[in-house]
Amino acid sequence: MGEEKITVTIGGRDFEVEAGTRLDALAKKIAPSENGPYLGAWVDHTLTELTGQVTRSCNVRFLDIKDKEGNLMYSRSLCMVFVRAARELFRDARITLEHSVNGGLYAEIHTPIKHKDIEALEARMRAIVEEDTPFVRRTLSKEEAMALFEKDGQTDKVRLLSYRPFDYFNFYENGGFEDYF
């Protein structure tokens, strides 16, 4: 007995696939984006990561960096790469990311650094990207998330989560580094 087949519509074309097919596998069936790799997708009306699976017949619209949501996914991934690299290189330093009024980001490494440190940071970030390790999502309860940040000394995030009205949060892990974005 074979797997259940479903119909996935992408850009007006129907594809028959097995239920449970991952979006990244589906993305390989269509023409590549002119704007770089696909970063996520709308599955019907739900924003979904490329590691997500289609489990029923649906419409899929893949996102690249030109899409608002794709750009946000890219920015958050880049932030995680930056923080991971900075924490690997400056183990005792506090790293902060702030959102500016005009939509940009402001990052600060709270320790004295020199030009050679910035070059090392850029090299480490490029190496992390070249590793091509996946971003793995896991869901934590509010209490688990707060305990994780408390243990890591990130009291600002403990305080932030204490005011959030959600019971669960998505965390992402990459290369042994884990964070909430």
Short mmCIF file of C-alpha atoms in Angstrom, two decimals:
data_model
loop_
_atom_site.label_atom_id
_atom_site.label_comp_id
_atom_site.label_asym_id
_atom_site.label_seq_id
_atom_site.Cartn_x
_atom_site.Cartn_y
_atom_site.Cartn_z
CA MET A 1 0.00 0.00 0.00
CA GLY A 2 1.53 3.34 -1.11
CA GLU A 3 1.65 6.70 0.58
CA GLU A 4 -1.32 9.04 0.31
CA LYS A 5 -1.04 11.35 -2.70
CA ILE A 6 -2.06 15.01 -2.48
CA THR A 7 -2.20 17.83 -5.01
CA VAL A 8 -0.05 20.89 -4.38
CA THR A 9 -0.65 23.95 -6.56
CA ILE A 10 2.40 26.18 -7.11
CA GLY A 11 2.13 29.16 -9.44
CA GLY A 12 -0.95 27.73 -11.13
CA ARG A 13 0.66 24.33 -11.77
CA ASP A 14 -0.50 21.19 -10.00
CA PHE A 15 1.98 18.69 -8.60
CA GLU A 16 1.00 15.30 -7.24
CA VAL A 17 3.20 14.47 -4.25
CA GLU A 18 3.15 12.22 -1.23
CA ALA A 19 1.58 13.65 1.91
CA GLY A 20 4.41 14.70 4.22
CA THR A 21 6.66 16.03 1.43
CA ARG A 22 8.87 18.84 2.71
CA LEU A 23 8.67 22.28 1.16
CA ASP A 24 12.39 22.32 0.37
CA ALA A 25 11.89 19.18 -1.76
CA LEU A 26 8.94 20.83 -3.51
CA ALA A 27 11.03 23.94 -4.22
CA LYS A 28 13.42 21.80 -6.25
CA LYS A 29 10.54 20.85 -8.59
CA ILE A 30 9.97 24.42 -9.77
CA ALA A 31 12.09 27.04 -11.49
CA PRO A 32 14.55 28.74 -9.15
CA SER A 33 13.84 32.25 -7.98
CA GLU A 34 15.55 35.05 -9.87
CA ASN A 35 16.24 36.66 -6.49
CA GLY A 36 18.30 33.97 -4.80
CA PRO A 37 17.18 30.91 -2.85
CA TYR A 38 13.69 30.37 -1.56
CA LEU A 39 13.48 31.18 2.14
CA GLY A 40 10.01 30.01 3.15
CA ALA A 41 6.50 29.68 1.76
CA TRP A 42 2.87 30.53 2.23
CA VAL A 43 0.98 27.24 2.48
CA ASP A 44 -2.57 28.35 1.88
CA HIS A 45 -2.67 31.19 4.44
CA THR A 46 0.04 29.94 6.81
CA LEU A 47 3.63 31.20 6.73
CA THR A 48 5.84 28.10 6.78
CA GLU A 49 9.54 27.33 6.94
CA LEU A 50 11.11 25.25 4.16
CA THR A 51 11.45 22.34 6.59
CA GLY A 52 7.66 22.27 6.90
CA GLN A 53 5.67 19.50 5.30
CA VAL A 54 2.56 19.54 3.13
CA THR A 55 0.08 17.07 4.59
CA ARG A 56 -3.02 17.87 2.54
CA SER A 57 -3.85 19.33 -0.85
CA CYS A 58 -3.00 23.03 -0.79
CA ASN A 59 -1.70 26.11 -2.58
CA VAL A 60 1.96 27.02 -2.05
CA ARG A 61 3.67 30.32 -2.82
CA PHE A 62 7.42 30.27 -2.26
CA LEU A 63 9.12 33.34 -0.81
CA ASP A 64 12.47 34.87 -1.70
CA ILE A 65 14.30 37.92 -0.39
CA LYS A 66 12.09 40.32 -2.41
CA ASP A 67 9.03 39.24 -0.43
CA LYS A 68 8.45 41.03 2.88
CA GLU A 69 8.25 37.76 4.80
CA GLY A 70 11.23 36.25 2.94
CA ASN A 71 13.31 39.32 3.74
CA LEU A 72 12.38 39.00 7.41
CA MET A 73 13.37 35.30 7.40
CA TYR A 74 16.69 36.23 5.80
CA SER A 75 17.32 39.03 8.30
CA ARG A 76 16.56 36.81 11.30
CA SER A 77 18.82 34.08 9.94
CA LEU A 78 21.62 36.59 9.45
CA CYS A 79 21.10 37.89 13.00
CA MET A 80 21.43 34.36 14.34
CA VAL A 81 24.63 33.83 12.34
CA PHE A 82 26.00 37.14 13.68
CA VAL A 83 25.19 36.34 17.31
CA ARG A 84 26.53 32.78 17.00
CA ALA A 85 29.80 34.01 15.49
CA ALA A 86 30.15 36.82 18.02
CA ARG A 87 29.52 34.51 20.97
CA GLU A 88 32.07 32.00 19.63
CA LEU A 89 34.73 34.71 19.26
CA PHE A 90 33.91 36.90 22.28
CA ARG A 91 32.74 34.33 24.81
CA ASP A 92 32.33 36.66 27.79
CA ALA A 93 30.83 39.59 25.88
CA ARG A 94 27.18 40.54 25.92
CA ILE A 95 25.76 40.77 22.38
CA THR A 96 22.71 42.93 21.66
CA LEU A 97 20.63 43.51 18.55
CA GLU A 98 18.33 46.51 18.40
CA HIS A 99 15.82 47.45 15.72
CA SER A 100 16.13 51.02 14.49
CA VAL A 101 13.30 53.33 13.56
CA ASN A 102 14.00 53.05 9.81
CA GLY A 103 13.86 49.24 9.74
CA GLY A 104 17.59 48.56 10.01
CA LEU A 105 19.44 46.73 12.74
CA TYR A 106 21.97 47.94 15.26
CA ALA A 107 24.26 45.33 16.77
CA GLU A 108 26.65 45.81 19.66
CA ILE A 109 29.35 43.63 21.14
CA HIS A 110 29.81 44.86 24.69
CA THR A 111 33.57 44.45 24.93
CA PRO A 112 36.51 46.37 23.47
CA ILE A 113 37.23 45.20 19.93
CA LYS A 114 39.75 46.10 17.27
CA HIS A 115 39.60 46.14 13.48
CA LYS A 116 41.16 42.65 13.36
CA ASP A 117 38.29 41.41 15.57
CA ILE A 118 35.75 42.70 13.05
CA GLU A 119 37.62 40.91 10.27
CA ALA A 120 37.62 37.71 12.33
CA LEU A 121 33.88 38.13 12.97
CA GLU A 122 33.16 38.53 9.26
CA ALA A 123 35.33 35.49 8.44
CA ARG A 124 33.55 33.39 11.07
CA MET A 125 30.13 34.46 9.79
CA ARG A 126 31.13 33.48 6.24
CA ALA A 127 32.40 30.12 7.52
CA ILE A 128 29.09 29.48 9.32
CA VAL A 129 27.18 30.22 6.13
CA GLU A 130 29.52 27.88 4.18
CA GLU A 131 28.86 25.11 6.73
CA ASP A 132 25.25 25.20 5.54
CA THR A 133 24.04 23.70 8.82
CA PRO A 134 20.27 23.73 9.17
CA PHE A 135 18.29 25.95 11.49
CA VAL A 136 16.30 23.55 13.65
CA ARG A 137 13.15 24.77 15.35
CA ARG A 138 11.83 23.48 18.64
CA THR A 139 8.99 24.72 20.79
CA LEU A 140 9.54 25.49 24.47
CA SER A 141 7.07 26.43 27.17
CA LYS A 142 7.38 29.93 28.56
CA GLU A 143 8.92 28.48 31.75
CA GLU A 144 11.49 26.41 29.80
CA ALA A 145 12.41 29.39 27.65
CA MET A 146 12.84 31.69 30.64
CA ALA A 147 14.96 29.07 32.43
CA LEU A 148 17.19 28.69 29.36
CA PHE A 149 17.78 32.45 29.16
CA GLU A 150 18.25 32.75 32.93
CA LYS A 151 20.95 30.06 32.82
CA ASP A 152 22.64 31.93 29.95
CA GLY A 153 22.56 35.25 31.83
CA GLN A 154 20.20 36.90 29.35
CA THR A 155 18.04 38.67 31.90
CA ASP A 156 16.67 41.09 29.29
CA LYS A 157 15.09 38.17 27.42
CA VAL A 158 13.77 36.66 30.66
CA ARG A 159 12.07 39.98 31.36
CA LEU A 160 10.76 40.22 27.77
CA LEU A 161 9.24 36.73 27.84
CA SER A 162 7.63 37.33 31.22
CA TYR A 163 5.42 39.98 29.60
CA ARG A 164 4.57 38.00 26.47
CA PRO A 165 1.03 36.57 26.48
CA PHE A 166 2.07 33.25 24.91
CA ASP A 167 2.53 29.90 26.63
CA TYR A 168 5.00 28.53 24.05
CA PHE A 169 7.85 29.97 21.98
CA ASN A 170 9.75 28.77 18.93
CA PHE A 171 13.49 28.50 19.42
CA TYR A 172 16.01 27.91 16.67
CA GLU A 173 19.28 26.00 16.95
CA ASN A 174 22.20 26.25 14.55
CA GLY A 175 25.59 24.70 15.14
CA GLY A 176 24.98 24.27 18.86
CA PHE A 177 23.78 27.86 19.32
CA GLU A 178 20.13 28.32 20.28
CA ASP A 179 18.01 31.47 20.47
CA TYR A 180 14.56 32.94 20.18
CA PHE A 181 13.86 35.45 17.42
#
